[in-house]
Structures are given as C-alpha cells and as structure tokens.
Amino acid sequence: MSWSGSTAVMANKSDGSQVLSVDGRVGVSGIGLGIEGNAQVLSIHNDKTGMNIDARFLGVGAGAKVGLDPSAIWSAKNADGKAALIGGKAEAHLKMVEADVGPFHLNLGLGLDTGAKVENSTVDVGALGCGVKVGRKIGVSVVGNEFSVDIVEIGKGIGQALGWC
C-alpha cells in the first residue's frame, strides 16, 4: 500500500528523539486501503549504530487495513514496489513501550488487534489482541503484548557475520 501521512512534533531533539509526536496515514493501493493514527509522549529513532532502532513510549494507536494482493504471499512488495497485503485487520492499542531493534519487535501495553492477513510474506491471525505470526516474521501476542522476530533479517545478519553476504 502507498501511504501518505503527516507528523506533528512538539519538540525535536538533536539525538533523534521526539517529544509529544503524532502521526496519521491514509493509503490506497491496487485493491486495498488503510488508515492509521498514532500518538506518543516520546519517540526515539537511531540508525547510526548500523542497527535500526525505533522506540515509542507512552502512546496510543488505532488503525485498519484491508487488501487483496496475492503477491503478499511470496513477497514484501508487489510489482509496483508497494507493500502487498491480502486480508484485513483492525487495531487499537494503549502502549507503554513499542520498539523495533534490528530484527526484533516488542510491544508492551494493551491491544485489541483482530483480523487475519498475509503481509510481508507473513501470516498474521488474531482476535482481541491474542494471536500469532508465522512466515518471514515469527511472533506471538497476548492481549496486545507482542514479541516477534524477522527471520530473514536474522539470516542476513548471520550471513554478514560469516562473510557470506
């Protein structure tokens, strides 16, 4: 899906963190559409270490996506280079911490994600915040608390460490 959005930031610090940030996105691509919004007290982004780090603290978020793009089964992107999705999911969260550190994703808080989709070569099924992800990403969520791992990124890291990539 092609997303467009806006971000409002109350304070942008030189270390890459943002205080009181709000963002929203609406997207339409092929046979799909989505909408989402997020707000958090503190947001940190750092990619200077060679490992991408994104963390958000004390926030709320809500959104919904639906799509019918079969290329989602075997690829992260469709022929147009846009994110591929088949299925649908609605999400609502109160977040204490949400962090992406390299291939790892962690969300602590309360969430009521419900739906079934294939996106980014990953099957994601859940109801009322409890569910599983299987595919490129492997993960589990319980009442919105989620831990997942991108196994392709883990493989790339191992390959680089061994000099294969």
PDB file of N, CA and C in Angstrom, residues 107-159:
ATOM      1  N   ASN A 107       6.175  -5.065  21.839  1.00  0.00           N
ATOM      2  CA  ASN A 107       5.108  -4.140  22.190  1.00  0.00           C
ATOM      3  C   ASN A 107       4.579  -4.531  23.570  1.00  0.00           C
ATOM      4  N   LEU A 108       4.625  -3.598  24.509  1.00  0.00           N
ATOM      5  CA  LEU A 108       4.089  -3.824  25.849  1.00  0.00           C
ATOM      6  C   LEU A 108       2.979  -2.821  26.096  1.00  0.00           C
ATOM      7  N   GLY A 109       1.829  -3.297  26.491  1.00  0.00           N
ATOM      8  CA  GLY A 109       0.683  -2.432  26.738  1.00  0.00           C
ATOM      9  C   GLY A 109      -0.591  -3.238  26.681  1.00  0.00           C
ATOM     10  N   LEU A 110      -1.619  -2.648  26.119  1.00  0.00           N
ATOM     11  CA  LEU A 110      -2.906  -3.308  25.973  1.00  0.00           C
ATOM     12  C   LEU A 110      -3.378  -3.103  24.545  1.00  0.00           C
ATOM     13  N   GLY A 111      -3.760  -4.185  23.865  1.00  0.00           N
ATOM     14  CA  GLY A 111      -4.197  -4.069  22.480  1.00  0.00           C
ATOM     15  C   GLY A 111      -5.317  -5.022  22.161  1.00  0.00           C
ATOM     16  N   LEU A 112      -6.114  -4.643  21.169  1.00  0.00           N
ATOM     17  CA  LEU A 112      -7.260  -5.445  20.762  1.00  0.00           C
ATOM     18  C   LEU A 112      -7.242  -5.730  19.260  1.00  0.00           C
ATOM     19  N   ASP A 113      -6.065  -6.067  18.714  1.00  0.00           N
ATOM     20  CA  ASP A 113      -5.958  -6.385  17.286  1.00  0.00           C
ATOM     21  C   ASP A 113      -6.855  -7.571  16.947  1.00  0.00           C
ATOM     22  N   THR A 114      -7.582  -7.422  15.847  1.00  0.00           N
ATOM     23  CA  THR A 114      -8.463  -8.500  15.398  1.00  0.00           C
ATOM     24  C   THR A 114      -8.423  -8.564  13.877  1.00  0.00           C
ATOM     25  N   GLY A 115      -8.206  -9.778  13.337  1.00  0.00           N
ATOM     26  CA  GLY A 115      -8.233  -9.944  11.899  1.00  0.00           C
ATOM     27  C   GLY A 115      -7.324 -11.058  11.443  1.00  0.00           C
ATOM     28  N   ALA A 116      -7.249 -11.227  10.141  1.00  0.00           N
ATOM     29  CA  ALA A 116      -6.378 -12.216   9.517  1.00  0.00           C
ATOM     30  C   ALA A 116      -5.843 -11.609   8.232  1.00  0.00           C
ATOM     31  N   LYS A 117      -4.523 -11.693   8.049  1.00  0.00           N
ATOM     32  CA  LYS A 117      -3.922 -11.124   6.846  1.00  0.00           C
ATOM     33  C   LYS A 117      -2.622 -11.836   6.522  1.00  0.00           C
ATOM     34  N   VAL A 118      -2.220 -11.700   5.264  1.00  0.00           N
ATOM     35  CA  VAL A 118      -0.886 -12.074   4.826  1.00  0.00           C
ATOM     36  C   VAL A 118      -0.254 -10.781   4.338  1.00  0.00           C
ATOM     37  N   GLU A 119       0.836 -10.409   4.972  1.00  0.00           N
ATOM     38  CA  GLU A 119       1.532  -9.174   4.606  1.00  0.00           C
ATOM     39  C   GLU A 119       3.020  -9.406   4.814  1.00  0.00           C
ATOM     40  N   ASN A 120       3.835  -8.953   3.870  1.00  0.00           N
ATOM     41  CA  ASN A 120       5.280  -9.082   4.002  1.00  0.00           C
ATOM     42  C   ASN A 120       5.688 -10.550   4.174  1.00  0.00           C
ATOM     43  N   SER A 121       5.048 -11.440   3.417  1.00  0.00           N
ATOM     44  CA  SER A 121       5.312 -12.891   3.466  1.00  0.00           C
ATOM     45  C   SER A 121       5.079 -13.504   4.844  1.00  0.00           C
ATOM     46  N   THR A 122       4.151 -12.920   5.611  1.00  0.00           N
ATOM     47  CA  THR A 122       3.856 -13.394   6.965  1.00  0.00           C
ATOM     48  C   THR A 122       2.347 -13.531   7.150  1.00  0.00           C
ATOM     49  N   VAL A 123       1.913 -14.689   7.643  1.00  0.00           N
ATOM     50  CA  VAL A 123       0.509 -14.887   8.015  1.00  0.00           C
ATOM     51  C   VAL A 123       0.342 -14.366   9.436  1.00  0.00           C
ATOM     52  N   ASP A 124      -0.638 -13.472   9.633  1.00  0.00           N
ATOM     53  CA  ASP A 124      -0.895 -12.840  10.932  1.00  0.00           C
ATOM     54  C   ASP A 124      -2.375 -13.036  11.256  1.00  0.00           C
ATOM     55  N   VAL A 125      -2.656 -13.809  12.303  1.00  0.00           N
ATOM     56  CA  VAL A 125      -4.033 -14.117  12.690  1.00  0.00           C
ATOM     57  C   VAL A 125      -4.207 -13.800  14.170  1.00  0.00           C
ATOM     58  N   GLY A 126      -5.300 -13.099  14.511  1.00  0.00           N
ATOM     59  CA  GLY A 126      -5.530 -12.803  15.916  1.00  0.00           C
ATOM     60  C   GLY A 126      -6.937 -12.307  16.178  1.00  0.00           C
ATOM     61  N   ALA A 127      -7.311 -12.376  17.460  1.00  0.00           N
ATOM     62  CA  ALA A 127      -8.601 -11.864  17.911  1.00  0.00           C
ATOM     63  C   ALA A 127      -8.434 -11.267  19.302  1.00  0.00           C
ATOM     64  N   LEU A 128      -8.967 -10.073  19.480  1.00  0.00           N
ATOM     65  CA  LEU A 128      -8.941  -9.372  20.767  1.00  0.00           C
ATOM     66  C   LEU A 128      -7.543  -9.306  21.370  1.00  0.00           C
ATOM     67  N   GLY A 129      -6.553  -9.057  20.522  1.00  0.00           N
ATOM     68  CA  GLY A 129      -5.189  -8.852  20.984  1.00  0.00           C
ATOM     69  C   GLY A 129      -4.359 -10.100  21.144  1.00  0.00           C
ATOM     70  N   CYS A 130      -4.933 -11.278  20.933  1.00  0.00           N
ATOM     71  CA  CYS A 130      -4.189 -12.538  21.078  1.00  0.00           C
ATOM     72  C   CYS A 130      -4.036 -13.178  19.705  1.00  0.00           C
ATOM     73  N   GLY A 131      -2.801 -13.543  19.337  1.00  0.00           N
ATOM     74  CA  GLY A 131      -2.615 -14.139  18.028  1.00  0.00           C
ATOM     75  C   GLY A 131      -1.198 -14.580  17.770  1.00  0.00           C
ATOM     76  N   VAL A 132      -0.961 -14.988  16.524  1.00  0.00           N
ATOM     77  CA  VAL A 132       0.353 -15.462  16.109  1.00  0.00           C
ATOM     78  C   VAL A 132       0.715 -14.907  14.734  1.00  0.00           C
ATOM     79  N   LYS A 133       2.031 -14.855  14.478  1.00  0.00           N
ATOM     80  CA  LYS A 133       2.583 -14.526  13.168  1.00  0.00           C
ATOM     81  C   LYS A 133       3.494 -15.673  12.775  1.00  0.00           C
ATOM     82  N   VAL A 134       3.354 -16.131  11.532  1.00  0.00           N
ATOM     83  CA  VAL A 134       4.191 -17.212  11.031  1.00  0.00           C
ATOM     84  C   VAL A 134       4.564 -16.888   9.593  1.00  0.00           C
ATOM     85  N   GLY A 135       5.838 -17.002   9.269  1.00  0.00           N
ATOM     86  CA  GLY A 135       6.328 -16.720   7.929  1.00  0.00           C
ATOM     87  C   GLY A 135       7.662 -16.025   8.047  1.00  0.00           C
ATOM     88  N   ARG A 136       7.834 -14.941   7.290  1.00  0.00           N
ATOM     89  CA  ARG A 136       9.061 -14.154   7.401  1.00  0.00           C
ATOM     90  C   ARG A 136       9.258 -13.694   8.839  1.00  0.00           C
ATOM     91  N   LYS A 137       8.148 -13.332   9.474  1.00  0.00           N
ATOM     92  CA  LYS A 137       8.182 -12.963  10.894  1.00  0.00           C
ATOM     93  C   LYS A 137       7.523 -14.071  11.702  1.00  0.00           C
ATOM     94  N   ILE A 138       8.110 -14.383  12.850  1.00  0.00           N
ATOM     95  CA  ILE A 138       7.562 -15.359  13.783  1.00  0.00           C
ATOM     96  C   ILE A 138       7.275 -14.593  15.063  1.00  0.00           C
ATOM     97  N   GLY A 139       6.043 -14.687  15.569  1.00  0.00           N
ATOM     98  CA  GLY A 139       5.726 -13.951  16.785  1.00  0.00           C
ATOM     99  C   GLY A 139       4.451 -14.400  17.440  1.00  0.00           C
ATOM    100  N   VAL A 140       4.259 -13.894  18.650  1.00  0.00           N
ATOM    101  CA  VAL A 140       3.066 -14.198  19.428  1.00  0.00           C
ATOM    102  C   VAL A 140       2.627 -12.921  20.143  1.00  0.00           C
ATOM    103  N   SER A 141       1.309 -12.767  20.284  1.00  0.00           N
ATOM    104  CA  SER A 141       0.774 -11.626  21.038  1.00  0.00           C
ATOM    105  C   SER A 141      -0.291 -12.123  22.005  1.00  0.00           C
ATOM    106  N   VAL A 142      -0.299 -11.523  23.195  1.00  0.00           N
ATOM    107  CA  VAL A 142      -1.276 -11.847  24.236  1.00  0.00           C
ATOM    108  C   VAL A 142      -1.824 -10.519  24.754  1.00  0.00           C
ATOM    109  N   VAL A 143      -3.082 -10.265  24.490  1.00  0.00           N
ATOM    110  CA  VAL A 143      -3.786  -9.031  24.857  1.00  0.00           C
ATOM    111  C   VAL A 143      -2.979  -7.801  24.430  1.00  0.00           C
ATOM    112  N   GLY A 144      -2.411  -7.878  23.236  1.00  0.00           N
ATOM    113  CA  GLY A 144      -1.689  -6.741  22.672  1.00  0.00           C
ATOM    114  C   GLY A 144      -0.217  -6.676  23.018  1.00  0.00           C
ATOM    115  N   ASN A 145       0.255  -7.490  23.949  1.00  0.00           N
ATOM    116  CA  ASN A 145       1.689  -7.560  24.243  1.00  0.00           C
ATOM    117  C   ASN A 145       2.297  -8.524  23.235  1.00  0.00           C
ATOM    118  N   GLU A 146       3.238  -8.026  22.447  1.00  0.00           N
ATOM    119  CA  GLU A 146       3.733  -8.822  21.316  1.00  0.00           C
ATOM    120  C   GLU A 146       5.244  -8.874  21.294  1.00  0.00           C
ATOM    121  N   PHE A 147       5.760 -10.033  20.897  1.00  0.00           N
ATOM    122  CA  PHE A 147       7.173 -10.186  20.579  1.00  0.00           C
ATOM    123  C   PHE A 147       7.256 -10.931  19.258  1.00  0.00           C
ATOM    124  N   SER A 148       8.034 -10.397  18.314  1.00  0.00           N
ATOM    125  CA  SER A 148       8.219 -11.076  17.033  1.00  0.00           C
ATOM    126  C   SER A 148       9.646 -10.874  16.539  1.00  0.00           C
ATOM    127  N   VAL A 149      10.059 -11.771  15.652  1.00  0.00           N
ATOM    128  CA  VAL A 149      11.403 -11.759  15.090  1.00  0.00           C
ATOM    129  C   VAL A 149      11.291 -11.906  13.578  1.00  0.00           C
ATOM    130  N   ASP A 150      12.006 -11.076  12.830  1.00  0.00           N
ATOM    131  CA  ASP A 150      12.078 -11.169  11.372  1.00  0.00           C
ATOM    132  C   ASP A 150      13.220 -12.131  11.041  1.00  0.00           C
ATOM    133  N   ILE A 151      12.876 -13.361  10.664  1.00  0.00           N
ATOM    134  CA  ILE A 151      13.904 -14.382  10.468  1.00  0.00           C
ATOM    135  C   ILE A 151      14.766 -14.119   9.234  1.00  0.00           C
ATOM    136  N   VAL A 152      14.246 -13.392   8.263  1.00  0.00           N
ATOM    137  CA  VAL A 152      15.059 -13.051   7.090  1.00  0.00           C
ATOM    138  C   VAL A 152      16.171 -12.097   7.505  1.00  0.00           C
ATOM    139  N   GLU A 153      15.857 -11.117   8.352  1.00  0.00           N
ATOM    140  CA  GLU A 153      16.875 -10.181   8.834  1.00  0.00           C
ATOM    141  C   GLU A 153      17.907 -10.883   9.710  1.00  0.00           C
ATOM    142  N   ILE A 154      17.458 -11.854  10.515  1.00  0.00           N
ATOM    143  CA  ILE A 154      18.395 -12.652  11.320  1.00  0.00           C
ATOM    144  C   ILE A 154      19.353 -13.397  10.384  1.00  0.00           C
ATOM    145  N   GLY A 155      18.799 -14.003   9.327  1.00  0.00           N
ATOM    146  CA  GLY A 155      19.626 -14.720   8.355  1.00  0.00           C
ATOM    147  C   GLY A 155      20.636 -13.810   7.675  1.00  0.00           C
ATOM    148  N   LYS A 156      20.212 -12.591   7.323  1.00  0.00           N
ATOM    149  CA  LYS A 156      21.137 -11.638   6.704  1.00  0.00           C
ATOM    150  C   LYS A 156      22.263 -11.285   7.665  1.00  0.00           C
ATOM    151  N   GLY A 157      21.914 -11.085   8.937  1.00  0.00           N
ATOM    152  CA  GLY A 157      22.936 -10.754   9.934  1.00  0.00           C
ATOM    153  C   GLY A 157      23.940 -11.875  10.116  1.00  0.00           C
ATOM    154  N   ILE A 158      23.481 -13.107  10.137  1.00  0.00           N
ATOM    155  CA  ILE A 158      24.369 -14.261  10.256  1.00  0.00           C
ATOM    156  C   ILE A 158      25.256 -14.352   9.011  1.00  0.00           C
ATOM    157  N   GLY A 159      24.646 -14.172   7.850  1.00  0.00           N
ATOM    158  CA  GLY A 159      25.405 -14.218   6.593  1.00  0.00           C
ATOM    159  C   GLY A 159      26.491 -13.154   6.539  1.00  0.00           C
TER     160      GLY A 159
END
